[in-house]
């Protein structure tokens, strides 16, 4: 059968839950109308997570991307109706604090809301009582009220979007169980079901907790762990019955708050009276509440994780035959519920006079980092994932995936959700199960932005790990790597330093030793473990032309040159930043950011180019500081003088007995080199440098000092300071773009931008108070109104002020602004960058 035209591909979506229905609606709205949605259960409530979801939509998240997903979901569902019934009930949201720590966290959450454009305010205990009369006011210290949050009627929303997509040409087929994915030459060709085969140019797995099952059929790993979650309903409460008109019908059973398998629609009377009070979170006890007419529905994350094997979940009919309401509804475990019921009755005295009428354990999906899994597989072209998505984010995810499929990119940054983001070490079934279970435990925890996972650790260590332990390294974790943030061996260097006291929050995962390490780097020399930074080797006769086409800067230089450059998408958005060292005519070493960079380059590489990830087989030490040359030069016969080894140059040499690739780069603003060698020689390299550096006062320094030093120089961190939502000129990295270079990706989109004044820019701020500290993601106020948000922040020990970078409207240097930190407005001033050594004298000496 011949393929359809490229602009009208045949799309098969697996799963008709809220994600599959939303995606069909979005795709058909974009003009892709040859869409078939396959579902193994009955429609419109096929028995997956959507069918039992309680529908709570709290928009605010530490993730800007998740917040954008939720905002669009609220906007869209508010606009949808079925038989006159709205698909969203905007009752608002209320999060309670019963401890000072939680109240402080709610202030932080209110900051996120202001940063991401969500209406919200901190309210008093008395106001909490007004909003939810059943709570014991004396137990509450305050709350966070978000008036635009509310309840998504997930089954209705799925049906509304199903009907719209059908009108545009899509078809929805229930009772079709997928049994296989056909492919040819690495590309998907069809979906096989028990009722026939459906040819496809694109296949999207939106199967929810069955995602790993579908993925295995396609040969695609889906790092997702289903877990069961308790939900219960009380008996009728007189306090609610008196205030709630009796519903004329009850379309939702106790075991499924939204709909049963037989339900097709909630009646107008039912929907109009299902809830009037805000959805309520009691996160200090891992509980949430919502009204169901004259009853209260209660969900609990307080119980132990209950992992579910996705390959053991029964199909719809088998589940019904085994007396299950639906495949996603497991029997209620009373023993897990008892402590939560005591907490419920402590918060709401009215519950002491009633009992739980019925409940269930509902299955839904978690990933190792708690984010969705989205995007096209490289192993099987045309096979897409839209998995681990909750109702809260469903429409927003569908919009982004549809844009990605149709236009080649989404309108918002998705790097946190990209299916390629996980390291190989993070994809083992044991890791996915353990980390997915921990994500369940931490759903309502107060989490510090630097807080590392506790298990499984250590997972990945550099060759220097033993020496770092001997020096008392304090390790945090990233990408599975153990990363030293400071070394207790340097504690004596703190003596005599005058440092401002920190508040309890900013003092977590921080030590004054970081200040001593930063000072030693500025004054002497320090060793930094840079092994976790990703390294790619690009080789072959077409390597230069390929990298020239993929990146913004000019790489057509003689071997030995190192170039800072950018990866852009077609719209000019920054996908990543790279350092590219040309080591030979056809051999390059690329310093990248994440597995997603590797995926992007491999997808675009021609046949005469080979790309290999060499990170695990190599290691790197940054030797930085004014005495770096005195340390390194005696170890080699090669000339490491400024004239003999210039800035942004590379040289393959030997230091003592160790062959190294030396690159004269510095991300701390000091003289020095990145020194690379193979992993088996890493320990010898460390020992060689350590012994040679003793006479120069060498220390080992950690990432806490590193982050402070790089911010003083204004060096950007991709994924934090800039993403594909930003172009190079507004992000302050336009110097890495050569517009006169022929034909690089994104060049056309940048035409004219280089000479235009950007409307917004990544802006350096110095906090006015030398004691004040912020950490990142806080809202920035200009003339009293939120105007942007902080990306990176750290105390600048050299400058004696906290440095913060923020996305703001273009404003003159010297403009005063305020950063909101835990509810307090902290004054700051827009500064000129770079803040430290603007003439680059310290690096180029």
GROMACS .gro file of C-alpha atoms in nm, residues 104-406:
model
  303
  104UNK     CA    1   0.749   2.854   5.424
  105UNK     CA    2   0.722   2.611   5.134
  106UNK     CA    3   0.384   2.757   5.037
  107UNK     CA    4   0.550   3.099   5.017
  108UNK     CA    5   0.807   2.943   4.785
  109UNK     CA    6   0.525   2.788   4.582
  110UNK     CA    7   0.352   3.125   4.559
  111UNK     CA    8   0.679   3.248   4.409
  112UNK     CA    9   0.665   2.977   4.145
  113UNK     CA   10   0.310   3.081   4.064
  114UNK     CA   11   0.416   3.442   4.016
  115UNK     CA   12   0.714   3.333   3.805
  116UNK     CA   13   0.503   3.120   3.573
  117UNK     CA   14   0.194   3.343   3.552
  118UNK     CA   15  -0.053   3.159   3.778
  119UNK     CA   16  -0.284   3.357   4.006
  120UNK     CA   17  -0.233   3.269   4.371
  121UNK     CA   18  -0.190   3.416   4.718
  122UNK     CA   19  -0.094   3.314   5.070
  123UNK     CA   20  -0.400   3.330   5.296
  124UNK     CA   21  -0.458   3.321   5.670
  125UNK     CA   22  -0.590   3.029   5.870
  126UNK     CA   23  -0.920   3.216   5.906
  127UNK     CA   24  -0.949   3.247   5.528
  128UNK     CA   25  -0.873   2.876   5.493
  129UNK     CA   26  -1.165   2.808   5.729
  130UNK     CA   27  -1.392   3.030   5.517
  131UNK     CA   28  -1.297   2.838   5.203
  132UNK     CA   29  -1.329   2.495   5.373
  133UNK     CA   30  -1.558   2.523   5.679
  134UNK     CA   31  -1.501   2.159   5.779
  135UNK     CA   32  -1.134   2.206   5.873
  136UNK     CA   33  -1.017   2.273   6.227
  137UNK     CA   34  -0.882   2.625   6.205
  138UNK     CA   35  -0.663   2.577   6.512
  139UNK     CA   36  -0.465   2.309   6.326
  140UNK     CA   37  -0.383   2.539   6.035
  141UNK     CA   38  -0.115   2.809   6.010
  142UNK     CA   39  -0.214   2.937   5.667
  143UNK     CA   40  -0.267   2.831   5.308
  144UNK     CA   41  -0.198   2.895   4.942
  145UNK     CA   42  -0.511   2.975   4.743
  146UNK     CA   43  -0.517   2.947   4.363
  147UNK     CA   44  -0.858   3.061   4.236
  148UNK     CA   45  -0.819   2.929   3.879
  149UNK     CA   46  -0.740   2.568   3.971
  150UNK     CA   47  -1.016   2.314   3.988
  151UNK     CA   48  -1.160   1.980   3.886
  152UNK     CA   49  -1.121   1.833   3.541
  153UNK     CA   50  -1.407   1.605   3.441
  154UNK     CA   51  -1.168   1.375   3.262
  155UNK     CA   52  -1.413   1.134   3.100
  156UNK     CA   53  -1.627   1.421   2.976
  157UNK     CA   54  -1.319   1.604   2.844
  158UNK     CA   55  -1.208   1.287   2.665
  159UNK     CA   56  -1.551   1.251   2.509
  160UNK     CA   57  -1.571   1.618   2.404
  161UNK     CA   58  -1.235   1.598   2.229
  162UNK     CA   59  -1.322   1.263   2.076
  163UNK     CA   60  -1.632   1.415   1.921
  164UNK     CA   61  -1.440   1.716   1.785
  165UNK     CA   62  -1.167   1.499   1.638
  166UNK     CA   63  -1.426   1.268   1.483
  167UNK     CA   64  -1.594   1.563   1.313
  168UNK     CA   65  -1.259   1.645   1.152
  169UNK     CA   66  -1.207   1.291   1.022
  170UNK     CA   67  -1.052   1.093   1.306
  171UNK     CA   68  -1.193   0.755   1.402
  172UNK     CA   69  -1.201   0.591   1.745
  173UNK     CA   70  -1.216   0.213   1.765
  174UNK     CA   71  -1.273   0.050   2.100
  175UNK     CA   72  -1.235  -0.320   2.180
  176UNK     CA   73  -0.918  -0.334   1.969
  177UNK     CA   74  -0.631  -0.486   2.161
  178UNK     CA   75  -0.287  -0.407   2.018
  179UNK     CA   76  -0.078  -0.721   1.971
  180UNK     CA   77   0.216  -0.598   1.765
  181UNK     CA   78   0.396  -0.310   1.594
  182UNK     CA   79   0.517  -0.374   1.239
  183UNK     CA   80   0.829  -0.206   1.107
  184UNK     CA   81   1.055  -0.203   0.806
  185UNK     CA   82   1.404  -0.056   0.766
  186UNK     CA   83   1.388   0.096   1.113
  187UNK     CA   84   1.056   0.273   1.051
  188UNK     CA   85   0.711   0.194   1.185
  189UNK     CA   86   0.465   0.070   0.923
  190UNK     CA   87   0.155  -0.063   1.102
  191UNK     CA   88  -0.018  -0.149   1.427
  192UNK     CA   89  -0.152  -0.502   1.463
  193UNK     CA   90  -0.461  -0.570   1.675
  194UNK     CA   91  -0.680  -0.868   1.750
  195UNK     CA   92  -0.927  -0.724   1.498
  196UNK     CA   93  -0.701  -0.631   1.211
  197UNK     CA   94  -0.390  -0.442   1.105
  198UNK     CA   95  -0.377  -0.065   1.066
  199UNK     CA   96  -0.110   0.082   0.835
  200UNK     CA   97   0.063   0.385   0.986
  201UNK     CA   98   0.329   0.643   0.909
  202UNK     CA   99   0.326   0.761   1.271
  203UNK     CA  100   0.232   0.565   1.581
  204UNK     CA  101   0.187   0.730   1.920
  205UNK     CA  102   0.183   0.525   2.237
  206UNK     CA  103  -0.053   0.700   2.478
  207UNK     CA  104  -0.129   0.377   2.658
  208UNK     CA  105  -0.065   0.505   3.010
  209UNK     CA  106   0.048   0.236   3.249
  210UNK     CA  107   0.045  -0.010   2.958
  211UNK     CA  108   0.315   0.201   2.791
  212UNK     CA  109   0.600  -0.042   2.866
  213UNK     CA  110   0.394  -0.322   2.710
  214UNK     CA  111   0.344  -0.131   2.386
  215UNK     CA  112   0.706  -0.019   2.395
  216UNK     CA  113   0.830  -0.377   2.413
  217UNK     CA  114   0.627  -0.462   2.102
  218UNK     CA  115   0.808  -0.182   1.922
  219UNK     CA  116   1.148  -0.258   2.067
  220UNK     CA  117   1.147   0.078   2.245
  221UNK     CA  118   1.231   0.121   2.612
  222UNK     CA  119   0.965   0.309   2.813
  223UNK     CA  120   1.105   0.405   3.157
  224UNK     CA  121   0.775   0.408   3.343
  225UNK     CA  122   0.661   0.243   3.667
  226UNK     CA  123   0.288   0.204   3.745
  227UNK     CA  124   0.194   0.238   4.112
  228UNK     CA  125  -0.132   0.199   4.300
  229UNK     CA  126  -0.267   0.499   4.492
  230UNK     CA  127  -0.543   0.497   4.752
  231UNK     CA  128  -0.868   0.685   4.698
  232UNK     CA  129  -1.171   0.665   4.923
  233UNK     CA  130  -1.514   0.823   4.973
  234UNK     CA  131  -1.683   0.897   5.301
  235UNK     CA  132  -2.043   0.827   5.378
  236UNK     CA  133  -2.286   1.114   5.343
  237UNK     CA  134  -2.196   1.413   5.558
  238UNK     CA  135  -2.486   1.620   5.696
  239UNK     CA  136  -2.270   1.933   5.678
  240UNK     CA  137  -2.238   1.888   5.302
  241UNK     CA  138  -2.587   1.752   5.238
  242UNK     CA  139  -2.744   2.062   5.388
  243UNK     CA  140  -2.549   2.285   5.152
  244UNK     CA  141  -2.570   2.069   4.838
  245UNK     CA  142  -2.883   2.014   4.626
  246UNK     CA  143  -2.953   1.647   4.577
  247UNK     CA  144  -2.825   1.522   4.240
  248UNK     CA  145  -3.088   1.374   4.012
  249UNK     CA  146  -2.853   1.097   3.908
  250UNK     CA  147  -2.525   0.950   4.021
  251UNK     CA  148  -2.321   0.846   3.722
  252UNK     CA  149  -2.003   0.781   3.916
  253UNK     CA  150  -1.972   0.482   4.150
  254UNK     CA  151  -1.775   0.495   4.471
  255UNK     CA  152  -1.487   0.310   4.312
  256UNK     CA  153  -1.445   0.557   4.029
  257UNK     CA  154  -1.493   0.927   4.097
  258UNK     CA  155  -1.534   1.026   3.732
  259UNK     CA  156  -1.714   0.745   3.557
  260UNK     CA  157  -1.766   0.370   3.538
  261UNK     CA  158  -1.708   0.161   3.233
  262UNK     CA  159  -2.077   0.189   3.154
  263UNK     CA  160  -2.106   0.564   3.198
  264UNK     CA  161  -2.125   0.787   2.895
  265UNK     CA  162  -2.187   1.126   3.052
  266UNK     CA  163  -2.240   1.292   3.386
  267UNK     CA  164  -2.582   1.456   3.390
  268UNK     CA  165  -2.618   1.829   3.416
  269UNK     CA  166  -2.756   1.808   3.768
  270UNK     CA  167  -2.475   1.579   3.881
  271UNK     CA  168  -2.202   1.792   3.728
  272UNK     CA  169  -2.347   2.117   3.854
  273UNK     CA  170  -2.338   2.001   4.215
  274UNK     CA  171  -2.031   1.777   4.229
  275UNK     CA  172  -1.818   2.035   4.413
  276UNK     CA  173  -1.825   2.398   4.521
  277UNK     CA  174  -1.530   2.415   4.756
  278UNK     CA  175  -1.167   2.434   4.641
  279UNK     CA  176  -0.977   2.115   4.591
  280UNK     CA  177  -0.779   2.076   4.910
  281UNK     CA  178  -0.427   1.953   4.980
  282UNK     CA  179  -0.309   1.854   5.327
  283UNK     CA  180   0.046   1.784   5.219
  284UNK     CA  181   0.190   1.758   5.568
  285UNK     CA  182   0.008   1.424   5.584
  286UNK     CA  183   0.024   1.336   5.211
  287UNK     CA  184  -0.351   1.379   5.165
  288UNK     CA  185  -0.589   1.559   4.929
  289UNK     CA  186  -0.965   1.613   4.938
  290UNK     CA  187  -1.245   1.697   4.700
  291UNK     CA  188  -1.623   1.707   4.729
  292UNK     CA  189  -1.850   1.451   4.569
  293UNK     CA  190  -2.187   1.617   4.627
  294UNK     CA  191  -2.258   1.530   4.991
  295UNK     CA  192  -1.948   1.316   5.042
  296UNK     CA  193  -1.575   1.379   5.049
  297UNK     CA  194  -1.327   1.199   4.830
  298UNK     CA  195  -0.983   1.152   4.984
  299UNK     CA  196  -0.659   1.050   4.818
  300UNK     CA  197  -0.351   0.938   5.006
  301UNK     CA  198   0.017   0.922   4.917
  302UNK     CA  199   0.103   0.835   5.278
  303UNK     CA  200   0.112   0.459   5.230
  304UNK     CA  201   0.408   0.255   5.119
  305UNK     CA  202   0.467   0.242   4.743
  306UNK     CA  203   0.261  -0.027   4.574
  307UNK     CA  204   0.437  -0.101   4.242
  308UNK     CA  205   0.233  -0.276   3.974
  309UNK     CA  206   0.382  -0.487   3.696
  310UNK     CA  207   0.253  -0.334   3.370
  311UNK     CA  208   0.281  -0.674   3.204
  312UNK     CA  209   0.052  -0.823   3.467
  313UNK     CA  210  -0.234  -0.571   3.445
  314UNK     CA  211  -0.545  -0.749   3.319
  315UNK     CA  212  -0.724  -0.646   3.001
  316UNK     CA  213  -1.061  -0.481   3.053
  317UNK     CA  214  -1.284  -0.787   3.016
  318UNK     CA  215  -1.060  -1.008   3.227
  319UNK     CA  216  -1.054  -0.744   3.498
  320UNK     CA  217  -1.434  -0.732   3.501
  321UNK     CA  218  -1.449  -1.110   3.511
  322UNK     CA  219  -1.228  -1.097   3.820
  323UNK     CA  220  -1.469  -0.863   4.000
  324UNK     CA  221  -1.256  -0.554   3.934
  325UNK     CA  222  -1.437  -0.234   3.842
  326UNK     CA  223  -1.175  -0.172   3.573
  327UNK     CA  224  -0.813  -0.269   3.502
  328UNK     CA  225  -0.681   0.037   3.682
  329UNK     CA  226  -0.888  -0.017   3.996
  330UNK     CA  227  -0.731  -0.253   4.251
  331UNK     CA  228  -0.887  -0.362   4.582
  332UNK     CA  229  -0.869  -0.113   4.865
  333UNK     CA  230  -0.603  -0.201   5.125
  334UNK     CA  231  -0.751  -0.112   5.463
  335UNK     CA  232  -0.425  -0.162   5.651
  336UNK     CA  233  -0.257   0.109   5.444
  337UNK     CA  234  -0.545   0.347   5.496
  338UNK     CA  235  -0.579   0.346   5.876
  339UNK     CA  236  -0.309   0.608   5.961
  340UNK     CA  237  -0.439   0.842   5.692
  341UNK     CA  238  -0.794   0.816   5.824
  342UNK     CA  239  -0.673   0.931   6.167
  343UNK     CA  240  -0.504   1.230   6.001
  344UNK     CA  241  -0.821   1.314   5.807
  345UNK     CA  242  -1.032   1.319   6.123
  346UNK     CA  243  -0.770   1.530   6.301
  347UNK     CA  244  -0.795   1.795   6.029
  348UNK     CA  245  -1.174   1.772   5.986
  349UNK     CA  246  -1.358   1.699   6.310
  350UNK     CA  247  -1.681   1.629   6.116
  351UNK     CA  248  -1.523   1.312   5.981
  352UNK     CA  249  -1.511   1.167   6.333
  353UNK     CA  250  -1.883   1.100   6.305
  354UNK     CA  251  -1.870   0.911   5.976
  355UNK     CA  252  -1.686   0.625   5.807
  356UNK     CA  253  -1.534   0.540   5.473
  357UNK     CA  254  -1.807   0.405   5.252
  358UNK     CA  255  -1.582   0.259   4.984
  359UNK     CA  256  -1.246   0.300   4.821
  360UNK     CA  257  -1.002   0.158   4.572
  361UNK     CA  258  -0.634   0.160   4.482
  362UNK     CA  259  -0.601   0.328   4.145
  363UNK     CA  260  -0.306   0.265   3.917
  364UNK     CA  261  -0.116   0.547   3.747
  365UNK     CA  262   0.232   0.612   3.612
  366UNK     CA  263   0.559   0.745   3.753
  367UNK     CA  264   0.900   0.792   3.593
  368UNK     CA  265   1.244   0.809   3.761
  369UNK     CA  266   1.231   1.190   3.769
  370UNK     CA  267   0.855   1.241   3.790
  371UNK     CA  268   0.827   1.396   3.443
  372UNK     CA  269   0.640   1.273   3.134
  373UNK     CA  270   0.811   1.073   2.860
  374UNK     CA  271   0.757   1.241   2.523
  375UNK     CA  272   0.905   1.228   2.175
  376UNK     CA  273   0.999   1.011   1.881
  377UNK     CA  274   1.217   0.705   1.921
  378UNK     CA  275   1.542   0.705   1.730
  379UNK     CA  276   1.549   0.324   1.727
  380UNK     CA  277   1.212   0.307   1.550
  381UNK     CA  278   1.141   0.614   1.340
  382UNK     CA  279   0.780   0.724   1.341
  383UNK     CA  280   0.712   0.567   1.683
  384UNK     CA  281   0.624   0.836   1.939
  385UNK     CA  282   0.565   0.831   2.312
  386UNK     CA  283   0.318   1.041   2.509
  387UNK     CA  284   0.342   0.855   2.838
  388UNK     CA  285   0.341   0.912   3.215
  389UNK     CA  286   0.100   1.204   3.175
  390UNK     CA  287  -0.154   1.290   3.443
  391UNK     CA  288  -0.492   1.450   3.374
  392UNK     CA  289  -0.349   1.776   3.515
  393UNK     CA  290  -0.112   1.809   3.219
  394UNK     CA  291  -0.298   1.611   2.954
  395UNK     CA  292  -0.419   1.879   2.712
  396UNK     CA  293  -0.094   2.073   2.741
  397UNK     CA  294   0.111   1.764   2.664
  398UNK     CA  295  -0.112   1.681   2.368
  399UNK     CA  296  -0.073   2.030   2.225
  400UNK     CA  297   0.306   2.015   2.260
  401UNK     CA  298   0.335   1.667   2.107
  402UNK     CA  299   0.106   1.764   1.818
  403UNK     CA  300   0.319   2.072   1.747
  404UNK     CA  301   0.630   1.860   1.767
  405UNK     CA  302   0.492   1.605   1.521
  406UNK     CA  303   0.349   1.856   1.273
   0.00000   0.00000   0.00000
